[in-house]
Coordinates of C-alpha atoms and ligand atoms in Angstrom, one line a residue:
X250 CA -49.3 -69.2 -1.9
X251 CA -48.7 -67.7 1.7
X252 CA -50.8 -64.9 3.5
X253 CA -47.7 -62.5 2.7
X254 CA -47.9 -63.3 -1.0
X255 CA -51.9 -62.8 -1.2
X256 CA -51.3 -59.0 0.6
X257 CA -48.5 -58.4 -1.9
X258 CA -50.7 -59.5 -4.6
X259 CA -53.4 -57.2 -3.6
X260 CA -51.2 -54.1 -2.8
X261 CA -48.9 -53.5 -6.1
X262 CA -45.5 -51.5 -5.5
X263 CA -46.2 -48.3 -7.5
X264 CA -44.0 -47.3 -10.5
X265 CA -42.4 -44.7 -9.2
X266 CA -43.1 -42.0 -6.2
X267 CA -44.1 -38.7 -7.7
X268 CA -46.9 -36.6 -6.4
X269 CA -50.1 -36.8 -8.4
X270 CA -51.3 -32.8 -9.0
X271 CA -53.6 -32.0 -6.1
X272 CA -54.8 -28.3 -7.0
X273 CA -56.6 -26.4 -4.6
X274 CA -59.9 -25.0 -6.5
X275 CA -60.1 -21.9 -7.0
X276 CA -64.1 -21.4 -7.5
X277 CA -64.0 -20.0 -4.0
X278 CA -62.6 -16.6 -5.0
X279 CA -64.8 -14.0 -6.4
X280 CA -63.0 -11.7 -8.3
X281 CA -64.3 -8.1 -10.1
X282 CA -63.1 -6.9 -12.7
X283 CA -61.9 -4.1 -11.1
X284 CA -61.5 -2.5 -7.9
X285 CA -61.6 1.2 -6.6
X286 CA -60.1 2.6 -3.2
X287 CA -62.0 1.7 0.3
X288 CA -62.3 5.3 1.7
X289 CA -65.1 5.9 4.4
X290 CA -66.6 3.0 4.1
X291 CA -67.1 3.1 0.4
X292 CA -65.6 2.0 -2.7
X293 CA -64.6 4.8 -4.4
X294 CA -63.8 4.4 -8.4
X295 CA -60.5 5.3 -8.9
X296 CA -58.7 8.1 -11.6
X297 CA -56.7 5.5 -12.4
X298 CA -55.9 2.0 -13.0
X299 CA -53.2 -0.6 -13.7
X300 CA -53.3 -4.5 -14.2
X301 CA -52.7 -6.7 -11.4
X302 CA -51.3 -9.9 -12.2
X303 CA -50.9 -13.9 -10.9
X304 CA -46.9 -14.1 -10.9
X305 CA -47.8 -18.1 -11.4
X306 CA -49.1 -17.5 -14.9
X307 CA -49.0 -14.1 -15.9
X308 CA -52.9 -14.2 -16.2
X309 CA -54.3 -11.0 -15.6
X310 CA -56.5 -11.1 -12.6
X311 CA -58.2 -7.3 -12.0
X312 CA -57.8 -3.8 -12.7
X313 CA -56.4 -2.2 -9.5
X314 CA -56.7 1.8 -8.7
X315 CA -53.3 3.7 -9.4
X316 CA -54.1 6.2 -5.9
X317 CA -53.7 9.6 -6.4
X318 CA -52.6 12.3 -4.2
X319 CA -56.1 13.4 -4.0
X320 CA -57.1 9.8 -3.1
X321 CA -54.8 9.7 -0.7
X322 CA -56.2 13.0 0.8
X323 CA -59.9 11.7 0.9
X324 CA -58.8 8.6 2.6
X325 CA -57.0 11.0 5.3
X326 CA -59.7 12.9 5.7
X327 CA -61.9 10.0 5.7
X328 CA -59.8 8.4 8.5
X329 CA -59.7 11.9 10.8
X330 CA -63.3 12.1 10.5
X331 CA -63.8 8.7 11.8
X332 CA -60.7 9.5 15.3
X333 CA -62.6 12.3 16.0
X334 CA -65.9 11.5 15.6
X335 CA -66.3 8.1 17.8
X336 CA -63.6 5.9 17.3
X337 CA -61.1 7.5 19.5
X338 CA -63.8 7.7 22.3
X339 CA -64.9 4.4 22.1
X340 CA -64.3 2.1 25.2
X341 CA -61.5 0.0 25.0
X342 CA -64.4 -2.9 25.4
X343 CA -66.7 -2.0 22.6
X344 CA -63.1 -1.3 20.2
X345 CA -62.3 -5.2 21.3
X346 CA -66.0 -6.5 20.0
X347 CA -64.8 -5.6 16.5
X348 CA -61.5 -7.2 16.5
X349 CA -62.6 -10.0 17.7
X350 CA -65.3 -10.1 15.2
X351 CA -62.6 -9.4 12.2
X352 CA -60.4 -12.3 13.5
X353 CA -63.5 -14.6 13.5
X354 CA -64.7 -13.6 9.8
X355 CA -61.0 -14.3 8.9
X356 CA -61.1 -17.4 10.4
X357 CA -64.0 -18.4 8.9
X358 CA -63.5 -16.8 5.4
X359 CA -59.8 -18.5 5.9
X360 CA -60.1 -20.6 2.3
X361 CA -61.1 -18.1 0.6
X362 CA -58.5 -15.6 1.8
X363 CA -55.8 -18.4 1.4
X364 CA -56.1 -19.1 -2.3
X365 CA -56.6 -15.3 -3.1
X366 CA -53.2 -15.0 -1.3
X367 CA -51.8 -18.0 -3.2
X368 CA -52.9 -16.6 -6.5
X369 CA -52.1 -12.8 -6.2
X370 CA -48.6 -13.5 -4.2
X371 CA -47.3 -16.8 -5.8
X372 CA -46.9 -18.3 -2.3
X373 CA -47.6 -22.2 -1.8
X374 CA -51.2 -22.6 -0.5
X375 CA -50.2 -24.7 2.0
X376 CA -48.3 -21.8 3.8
X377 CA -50.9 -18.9 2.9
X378 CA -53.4 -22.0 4.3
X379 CA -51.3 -22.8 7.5
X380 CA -49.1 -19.9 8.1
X381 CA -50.6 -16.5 7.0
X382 CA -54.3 -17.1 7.7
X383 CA -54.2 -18.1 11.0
X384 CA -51.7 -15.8 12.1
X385 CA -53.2 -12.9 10.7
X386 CA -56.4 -14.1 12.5
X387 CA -54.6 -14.8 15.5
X388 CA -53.1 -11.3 15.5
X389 CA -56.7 -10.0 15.9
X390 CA -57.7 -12.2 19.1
X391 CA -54.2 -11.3 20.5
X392 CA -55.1 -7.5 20.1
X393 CA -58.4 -7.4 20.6
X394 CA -57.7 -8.5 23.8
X395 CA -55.4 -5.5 24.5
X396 CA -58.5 -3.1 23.8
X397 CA -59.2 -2.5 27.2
X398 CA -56.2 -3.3 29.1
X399 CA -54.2 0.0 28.0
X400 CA -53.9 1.7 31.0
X401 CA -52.8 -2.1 32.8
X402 CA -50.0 -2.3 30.1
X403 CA -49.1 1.0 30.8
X404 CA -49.3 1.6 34.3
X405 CA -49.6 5.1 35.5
X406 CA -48.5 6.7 32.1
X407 CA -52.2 7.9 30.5
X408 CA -52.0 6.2 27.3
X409 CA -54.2 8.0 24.6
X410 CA -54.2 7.1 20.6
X411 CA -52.1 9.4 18.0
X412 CA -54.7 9.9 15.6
X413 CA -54.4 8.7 12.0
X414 CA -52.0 5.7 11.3
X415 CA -50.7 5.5 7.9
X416 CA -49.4 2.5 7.1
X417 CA -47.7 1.0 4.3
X418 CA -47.1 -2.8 3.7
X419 CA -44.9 -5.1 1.2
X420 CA -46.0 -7.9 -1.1
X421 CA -44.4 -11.0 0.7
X422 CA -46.8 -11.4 3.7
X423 CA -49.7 -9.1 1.9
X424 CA -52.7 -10.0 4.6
X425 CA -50.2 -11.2 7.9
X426 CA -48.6 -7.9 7.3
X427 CA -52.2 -6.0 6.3
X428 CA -53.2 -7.7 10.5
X429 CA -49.6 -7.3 12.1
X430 CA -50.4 -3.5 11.3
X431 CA -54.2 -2.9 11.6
X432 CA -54.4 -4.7 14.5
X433 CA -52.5 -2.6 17.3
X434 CA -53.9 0.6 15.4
X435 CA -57.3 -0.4 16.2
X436 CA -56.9 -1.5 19.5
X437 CA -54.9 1.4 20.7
X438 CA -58.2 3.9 19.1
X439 CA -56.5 5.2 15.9
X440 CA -57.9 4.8 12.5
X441 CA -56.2 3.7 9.6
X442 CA -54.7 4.9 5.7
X443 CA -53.2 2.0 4.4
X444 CA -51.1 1.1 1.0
X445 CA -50.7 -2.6 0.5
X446 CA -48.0 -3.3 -2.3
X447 CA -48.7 -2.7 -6.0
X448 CA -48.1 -6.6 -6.9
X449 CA -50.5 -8.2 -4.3
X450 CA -53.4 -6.1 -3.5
X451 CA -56.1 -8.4 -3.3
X452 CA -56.1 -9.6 -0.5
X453 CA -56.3 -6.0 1.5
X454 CA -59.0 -5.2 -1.0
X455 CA -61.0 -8.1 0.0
X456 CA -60.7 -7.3 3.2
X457 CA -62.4 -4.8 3.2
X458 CA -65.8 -6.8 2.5
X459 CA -64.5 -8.3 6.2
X460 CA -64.6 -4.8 7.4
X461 CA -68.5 -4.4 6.0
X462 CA -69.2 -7.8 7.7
X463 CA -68.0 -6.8 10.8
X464 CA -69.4 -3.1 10.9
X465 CA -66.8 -1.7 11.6
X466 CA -67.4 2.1 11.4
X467 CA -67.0 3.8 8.2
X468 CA -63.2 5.8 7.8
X469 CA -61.9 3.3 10.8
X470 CA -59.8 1.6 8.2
X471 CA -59.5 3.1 4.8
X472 CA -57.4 0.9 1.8
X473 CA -55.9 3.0 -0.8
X474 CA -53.8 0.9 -3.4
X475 CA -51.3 1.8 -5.7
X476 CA -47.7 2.4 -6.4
X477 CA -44.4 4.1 -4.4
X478 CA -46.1 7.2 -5.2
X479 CA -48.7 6.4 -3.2
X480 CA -46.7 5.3 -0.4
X481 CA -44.7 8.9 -0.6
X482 CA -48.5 10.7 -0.6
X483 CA -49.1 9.4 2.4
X484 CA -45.9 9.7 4.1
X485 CA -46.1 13.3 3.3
X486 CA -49.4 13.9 3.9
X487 CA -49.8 16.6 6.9
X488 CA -53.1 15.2 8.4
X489 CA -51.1 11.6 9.0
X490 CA -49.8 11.9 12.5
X491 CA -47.8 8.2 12.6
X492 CA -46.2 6.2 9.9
X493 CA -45.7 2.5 10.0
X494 CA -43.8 1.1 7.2
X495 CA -42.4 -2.7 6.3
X496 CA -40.3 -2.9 3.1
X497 CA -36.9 -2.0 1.9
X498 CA -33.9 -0.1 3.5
X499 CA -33.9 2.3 0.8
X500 CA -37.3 3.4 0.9
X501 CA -37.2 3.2 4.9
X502 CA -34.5 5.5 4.8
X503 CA -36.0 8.0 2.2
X504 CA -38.8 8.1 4.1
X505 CA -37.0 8.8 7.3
X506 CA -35.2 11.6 6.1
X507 CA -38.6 13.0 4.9
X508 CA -40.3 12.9 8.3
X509 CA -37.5 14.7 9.7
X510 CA -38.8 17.8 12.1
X511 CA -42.6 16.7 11.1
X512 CA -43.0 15.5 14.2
X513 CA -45.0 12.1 13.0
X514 CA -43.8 9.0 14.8
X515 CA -42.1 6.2 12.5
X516 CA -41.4 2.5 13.0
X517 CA -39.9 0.7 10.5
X518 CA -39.3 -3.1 9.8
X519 CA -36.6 -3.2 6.8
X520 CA -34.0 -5.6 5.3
X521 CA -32.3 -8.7 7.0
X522 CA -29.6 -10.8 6.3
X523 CA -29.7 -13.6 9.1
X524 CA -27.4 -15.9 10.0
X525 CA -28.6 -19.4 10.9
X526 CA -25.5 -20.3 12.7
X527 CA -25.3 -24.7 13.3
X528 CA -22.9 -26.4 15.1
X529 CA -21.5 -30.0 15.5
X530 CA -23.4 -31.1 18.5
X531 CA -27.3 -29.9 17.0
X532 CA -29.2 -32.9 15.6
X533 CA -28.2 -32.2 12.2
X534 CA -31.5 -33.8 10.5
X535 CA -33.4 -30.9 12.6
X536 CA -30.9 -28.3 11.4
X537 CA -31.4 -29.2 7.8
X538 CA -35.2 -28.8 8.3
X539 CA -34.7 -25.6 10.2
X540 CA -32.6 -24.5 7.4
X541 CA -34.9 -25.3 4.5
X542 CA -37.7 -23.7 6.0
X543 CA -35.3 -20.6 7.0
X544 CA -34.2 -19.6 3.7
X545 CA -36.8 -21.7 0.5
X546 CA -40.0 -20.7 3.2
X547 CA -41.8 -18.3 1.0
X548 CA -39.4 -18.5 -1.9
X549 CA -37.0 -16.5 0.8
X550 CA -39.3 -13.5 0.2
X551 CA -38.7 -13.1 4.2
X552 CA -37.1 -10.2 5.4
X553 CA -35.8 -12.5 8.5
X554 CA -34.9 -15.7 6.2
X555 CA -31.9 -17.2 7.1
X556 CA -30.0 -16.3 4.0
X557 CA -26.0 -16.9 5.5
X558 CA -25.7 -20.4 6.8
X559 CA -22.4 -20.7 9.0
X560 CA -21.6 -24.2 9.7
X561 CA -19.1 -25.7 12.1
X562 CA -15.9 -26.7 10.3
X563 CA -16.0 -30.0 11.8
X564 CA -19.8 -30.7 10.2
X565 CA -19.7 -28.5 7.0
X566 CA -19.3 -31.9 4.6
X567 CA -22.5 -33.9 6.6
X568 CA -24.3 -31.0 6.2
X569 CA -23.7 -29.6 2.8
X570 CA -24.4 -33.5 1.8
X571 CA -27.2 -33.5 3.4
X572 CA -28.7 -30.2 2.3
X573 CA -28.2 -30.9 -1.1
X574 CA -29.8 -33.9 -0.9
X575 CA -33.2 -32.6 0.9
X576 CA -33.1 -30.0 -1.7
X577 CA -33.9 -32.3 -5.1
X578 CA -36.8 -33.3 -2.8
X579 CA -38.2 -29.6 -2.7
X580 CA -41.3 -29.4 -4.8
X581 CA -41.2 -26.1 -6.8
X582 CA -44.1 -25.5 -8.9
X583 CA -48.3 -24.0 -9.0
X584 CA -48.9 -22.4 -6.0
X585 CA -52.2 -23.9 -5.9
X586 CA -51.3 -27.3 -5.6
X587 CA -51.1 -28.3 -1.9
X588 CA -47.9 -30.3 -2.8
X589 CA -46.1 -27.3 -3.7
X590 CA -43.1 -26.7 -1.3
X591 CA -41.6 -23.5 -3.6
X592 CA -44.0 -21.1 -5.5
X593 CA -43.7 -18.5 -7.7
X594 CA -41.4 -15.5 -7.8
X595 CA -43.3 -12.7 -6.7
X596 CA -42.4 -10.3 -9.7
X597 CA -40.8 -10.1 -12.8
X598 CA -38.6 -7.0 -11.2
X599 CA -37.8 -9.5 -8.0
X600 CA -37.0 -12.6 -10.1
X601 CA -34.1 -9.7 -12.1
X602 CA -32.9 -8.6 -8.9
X603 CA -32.3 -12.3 -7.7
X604 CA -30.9 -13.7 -11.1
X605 CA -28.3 -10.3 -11.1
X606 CA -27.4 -11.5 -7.3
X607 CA -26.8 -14.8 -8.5
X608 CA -25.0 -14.2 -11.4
X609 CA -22.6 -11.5 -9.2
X610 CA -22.1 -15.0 -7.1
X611 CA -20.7 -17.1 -9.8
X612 CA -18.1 -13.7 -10.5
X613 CA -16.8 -13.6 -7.5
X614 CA -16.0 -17.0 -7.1
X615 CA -18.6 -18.8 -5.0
X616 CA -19.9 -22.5 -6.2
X617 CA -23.4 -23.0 -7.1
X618 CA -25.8 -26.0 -6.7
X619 CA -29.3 -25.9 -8.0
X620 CA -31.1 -29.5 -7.9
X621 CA -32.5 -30.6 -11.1
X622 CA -35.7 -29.0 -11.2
X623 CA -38.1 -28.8 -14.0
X624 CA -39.7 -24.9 -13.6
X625 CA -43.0 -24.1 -15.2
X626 CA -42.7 -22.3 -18.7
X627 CA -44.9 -19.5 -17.8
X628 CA -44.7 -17.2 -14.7
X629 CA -41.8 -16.1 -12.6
X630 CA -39.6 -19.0 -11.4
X631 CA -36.0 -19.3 -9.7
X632 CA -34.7 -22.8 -8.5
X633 CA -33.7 -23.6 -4.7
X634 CA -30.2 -22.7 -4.9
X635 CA -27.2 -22.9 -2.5
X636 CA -23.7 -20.9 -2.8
X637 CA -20.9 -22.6 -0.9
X638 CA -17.1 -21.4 -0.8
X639 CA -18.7 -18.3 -0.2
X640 CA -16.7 -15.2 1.3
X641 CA -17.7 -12.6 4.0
X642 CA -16.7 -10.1 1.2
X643 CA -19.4 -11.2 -1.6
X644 CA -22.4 -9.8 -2.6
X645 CA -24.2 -12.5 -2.1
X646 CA -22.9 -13.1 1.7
X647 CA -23.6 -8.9 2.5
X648 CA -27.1 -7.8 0.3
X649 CA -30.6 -9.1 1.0
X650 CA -31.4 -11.4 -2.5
X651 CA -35.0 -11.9 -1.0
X652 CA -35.2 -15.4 -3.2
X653 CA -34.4 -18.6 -2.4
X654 CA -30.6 -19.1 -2.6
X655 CA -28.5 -19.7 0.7
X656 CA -25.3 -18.9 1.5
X657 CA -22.5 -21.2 3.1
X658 CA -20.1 -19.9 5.0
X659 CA -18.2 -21.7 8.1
X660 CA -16.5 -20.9 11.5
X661 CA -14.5 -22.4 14.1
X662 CA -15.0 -21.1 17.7
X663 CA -18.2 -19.5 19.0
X664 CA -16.4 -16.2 19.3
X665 CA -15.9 -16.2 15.2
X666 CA -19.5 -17.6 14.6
X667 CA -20.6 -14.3 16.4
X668 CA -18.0 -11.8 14.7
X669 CA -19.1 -13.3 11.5
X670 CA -22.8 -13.2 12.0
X671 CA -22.9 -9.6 13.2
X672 CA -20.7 -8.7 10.2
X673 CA -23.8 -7.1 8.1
X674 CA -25.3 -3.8 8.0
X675 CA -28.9 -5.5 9.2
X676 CA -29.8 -7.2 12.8
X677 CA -33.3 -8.5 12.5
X678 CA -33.0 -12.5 13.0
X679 CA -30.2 -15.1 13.6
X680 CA -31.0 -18.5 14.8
X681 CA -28.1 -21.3 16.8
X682 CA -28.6 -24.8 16.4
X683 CA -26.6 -26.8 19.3
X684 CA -28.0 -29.1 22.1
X685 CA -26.5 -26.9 24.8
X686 CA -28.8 -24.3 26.4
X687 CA -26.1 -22.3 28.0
X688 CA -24.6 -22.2 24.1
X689 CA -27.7 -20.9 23.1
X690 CA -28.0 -18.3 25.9
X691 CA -24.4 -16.9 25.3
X692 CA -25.0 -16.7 21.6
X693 CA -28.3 -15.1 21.8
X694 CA -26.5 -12.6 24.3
X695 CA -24.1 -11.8 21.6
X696 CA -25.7 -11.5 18.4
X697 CA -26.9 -7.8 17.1
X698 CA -30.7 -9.2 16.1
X699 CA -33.9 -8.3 17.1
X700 CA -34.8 -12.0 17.2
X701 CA -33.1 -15.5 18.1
X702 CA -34.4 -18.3 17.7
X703 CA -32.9 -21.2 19.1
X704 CA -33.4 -25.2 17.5
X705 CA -35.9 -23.4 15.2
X706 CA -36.2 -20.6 12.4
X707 CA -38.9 -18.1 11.5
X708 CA -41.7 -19.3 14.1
X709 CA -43.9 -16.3 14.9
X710 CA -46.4 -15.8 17.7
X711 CA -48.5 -12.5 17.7
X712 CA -47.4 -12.3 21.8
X713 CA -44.0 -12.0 20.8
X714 CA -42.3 -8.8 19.8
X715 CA -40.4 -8.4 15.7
X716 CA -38.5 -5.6 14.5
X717 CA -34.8 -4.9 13.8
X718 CA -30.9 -3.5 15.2
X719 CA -29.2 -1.0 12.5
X720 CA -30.6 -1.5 8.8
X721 CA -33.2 -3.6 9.6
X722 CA -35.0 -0.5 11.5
X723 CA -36.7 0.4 14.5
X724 CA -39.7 -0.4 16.1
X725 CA -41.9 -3.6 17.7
X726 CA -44.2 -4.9 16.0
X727 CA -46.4 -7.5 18.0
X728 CA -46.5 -8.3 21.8
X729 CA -46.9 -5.2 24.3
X730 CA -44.6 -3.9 22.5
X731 CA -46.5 -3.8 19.3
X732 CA -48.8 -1.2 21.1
X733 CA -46.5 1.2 22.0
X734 CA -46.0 3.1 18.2
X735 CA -49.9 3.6 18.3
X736 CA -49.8 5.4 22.0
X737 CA -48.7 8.9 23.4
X738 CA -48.7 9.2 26.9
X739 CA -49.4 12.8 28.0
X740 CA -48.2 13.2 31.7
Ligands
NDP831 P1 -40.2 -1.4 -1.4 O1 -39.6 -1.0 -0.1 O2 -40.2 -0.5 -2.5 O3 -41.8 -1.7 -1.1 C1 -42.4 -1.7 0.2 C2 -43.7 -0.8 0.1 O4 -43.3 0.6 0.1 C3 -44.6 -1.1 -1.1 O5 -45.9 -0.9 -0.7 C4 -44.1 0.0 -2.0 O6 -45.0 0.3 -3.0 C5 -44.0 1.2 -1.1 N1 -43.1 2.3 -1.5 C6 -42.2 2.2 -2.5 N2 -41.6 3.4 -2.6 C7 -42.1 4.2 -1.7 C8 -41.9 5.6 -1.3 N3 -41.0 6.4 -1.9 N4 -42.6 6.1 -0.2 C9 -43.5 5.3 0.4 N5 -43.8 4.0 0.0 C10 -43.1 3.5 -1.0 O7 -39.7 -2.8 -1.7 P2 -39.7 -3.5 -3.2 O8 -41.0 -4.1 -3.4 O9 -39.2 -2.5 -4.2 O10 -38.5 -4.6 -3.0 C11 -37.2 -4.2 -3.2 C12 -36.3 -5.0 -2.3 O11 -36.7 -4.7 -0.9 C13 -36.5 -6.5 -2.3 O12 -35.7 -7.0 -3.3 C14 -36.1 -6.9 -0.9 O13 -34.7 -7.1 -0.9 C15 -36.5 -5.8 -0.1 N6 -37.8 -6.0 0.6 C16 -37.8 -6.2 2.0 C17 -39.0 -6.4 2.6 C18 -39.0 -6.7 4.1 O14 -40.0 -7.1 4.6 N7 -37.9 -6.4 4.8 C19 -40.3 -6.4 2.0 C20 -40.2 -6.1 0.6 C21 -39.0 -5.9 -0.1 P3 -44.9 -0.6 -4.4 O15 -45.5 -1.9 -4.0 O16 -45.7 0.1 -5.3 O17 -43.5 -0.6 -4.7

């Protein structure tokens, strides 16, 4: 027997190549059995309750409080209390000590908050564990160490804080988005109402122990949770003074309309519809990543996912191929298992909105591919899907299906890629795959989106400014930028 025969003896081929279950425990999470609102430093029992749920299993997890108007009106009050009395006047410096403490506790509580997010949201823990986490924490540092560099951001232009924030978040980012909005309020000396969504908030309700930890004033931050009522009670309440709001068109546009002649400020982060636009010089292997993680990242709940693919004539057949075949090796299943490339649906309501979309794509004449995938039988599931012969005109190529199904479409010249990609009522996000740089620059020139990426898709930095063209709203969120919203500047 030779020395290679031995090894091979010792080292058996296995039977096949599946991934053996490697669950993330879940012991680390505390939950009660239910939760109240976080008004002035103090959990406050609520009038009323409803069920929040893991969108995994359908397992009940806590009873949530259903805020109130009058709930809403504490946690105002609560958070003018706190501007007035301290906060407001607090050195930039001693504002930055408790930032930088949050983003530490986060960091260090990062497990914990990870597999909360997994199980309230339905997001793989290996993005809640890799992507939200230390973002959100990172958002922290990065503002914390704006504190007390206002006036050197703004130069010569007084910047003072507005007063009482209210912000209100969705359910795809529940804790990045909780930080991407806290964050700048803080730092800039306002205090803070804020909503997380009605399907995911435990993660903003655990927060608020981080808040304790850190000692952070009582009324600086105040959590109220609940449903779109509760969103439109703080909207309309007259002792808010700035709304910041991530979520749907729809609603951002109802609430614009109601904040008309108030005089509150407004940013708002809506819809997308991006086109990932690749042509037939990019390294197609990185392209078909890029894509992947563009449009099945966070089961495509991403309001900049690149939902339209427009590919080069002269690659579409590679690519499709190749797509289709890096698709049967996407992993959809437990969001707790750090295998898991696809999670859960994040709601019964989403998963109809996604299966009506879908079903309006078959109609109208565009083909679909699904790999064969074996979905749990509980929970809220929808397979990695991709529509090609796709036109401009479909549903499917025009609304945001927030779920992970792509669209195909293709283009010649870069003159038709760019009339084609600006063809939608949004502009948030568009990315160009090509090894030329002066490509990329004219493109990036070109296209109506608040963000380009370029070889890449949905890579976020808390230094760099997000926020949208048309639909997709107005508004910065992060960078310098980011600070702006929270700032008057009295002359
Ligand atoms: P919404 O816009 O309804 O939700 C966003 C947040 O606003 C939630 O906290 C919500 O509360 C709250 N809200 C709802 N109605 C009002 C109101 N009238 N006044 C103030 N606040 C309100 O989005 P949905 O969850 O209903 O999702 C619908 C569609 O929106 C999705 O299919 C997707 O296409 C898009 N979407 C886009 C997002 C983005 O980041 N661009 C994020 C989320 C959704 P509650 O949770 O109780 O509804």
């Amino acid at each position: 027997m030779t020395d290679l025969d031995r090894k091979q003896d010792r080292a058996p081929v296995p039977k096949d190549w599946t991934y053996a279950p490697a669950p993330e425990s879940r012991d680390i999470v505390r939950l009660r059995e239910r939760y109240g609102h976080f008004i002035g430093g103090e959990w406050i029992e609520p009038a009323e309750t409803y069920q929040t749920i893991s969108p995994a299993t359908e397992e009940p997890l806590a009873l949530i409080g259903e805020g109130t108007e009058g709930e809403v009106d504490a946690a105002v009050v609560a958070a003018r209390d706190a501007f007035a009395n301290g906060w407001s006047a607090l050195p930039g410096s001693e504002r930055a000590k408790y930032l930088f403490r949050i983003a530490r506790i986060l960091q260090e509580r990062s497990r914990e908050f990870a597999v909360l997010e997994s199980l309230n949201g339905g997001k793989p823990i290996k993005e809640s564990r890799d992507v939200d986490l230390p973002l959100a924490a990172a958002h922290f540092f990065y503002y914390a160490g704006w504190a007390d560099k206002l006036e050197y951001a703004f130069p010569n232009r007084r910047p003072k804080p507005v007063g009482v924030a209210g912000q209100i978040i969705p359910w795809n980012f529940p804790l990045l988005m909780l930080a991407w909005k806290i964050a700048p309020a803080l730092a800039c000396g306002n205090t803070v109402v804020l909503k997380p969504a009605e399907t995911t908030p435990l993660t903003a309700l655990l927060f608020c122990d981080v808040l304790r930890q850190a000692e952070l004033p009582p009324g600086v931050v105040n959590i109220v949770t609940g449903d779109g009522r509760t969103g439109a009670a703080i909207v309309d309440h007259p002792g808010v003074d700035k709304i910041a709001f991530t979520g749907s068109t729809e609603v951002g546009k109802a609430i614009q309309r109601r904040l008309a002649g108030t005089g509150k400020k407004l940013t708002l982060e809506l819809g997308g519809k991006a086109a990932n636009i690749v042509f037939d010089d990019c390294a197609l292997d990185q392209a078909v990543e890029g894509i992947v993680n563009g449009i099945y990242f966070n089961q495509g709940h991403v309001c900049c996912a690149g939902s339209r693919l427009f590919a080069q004539e002269s690659i579409y057949e590679p690519l499709v191929d190749k797509l289709k075949r890096r698709l049967e090796t996407l992993r959809v299943g437990d969001p707790l298992d750090k295998n898991t490339d696809v999670g859960a649906i994040n709601s019964k309501m989403q998963l109809e909105r996604i299966v009506e979309l879908v079903e309006a794509g078959k109609d109208e004449g565009a083909e679909i591919y699904q790999p064969p995938c074996r979905l749990p039988e509980k929970g809220y599931w929808f397979v990695p899907t991709v529509f090609t012969n796709v036109a401009q005109s479909y549903r499917i190529a025009q609304e945001e299906i927030f779920g992970p199904v792509l669209s195909v479409l293709t283009f010649r010249t870069p003159e038709e890629a760019v009339e084609k990609a600006n063809n939608t009522p949004y502009g948030l996000s568009a990315g160009v795959w090509t090894e030329k740089g002066s490509r990329i620059l004219w493109m990036a020139q070109r296209l109506r989106a608040g963000v380009v990426w370029a070889n890449t898709f949905n890579r976020f930095d808390p230094t760099s400014p997000f926020g949208g063209y048309k639909e997709s709203g107005f508004g910065r969120e992060g960078g310098l930028h980011g600070l702006e919203p929270y700032l008057r500047f009295d002359e």
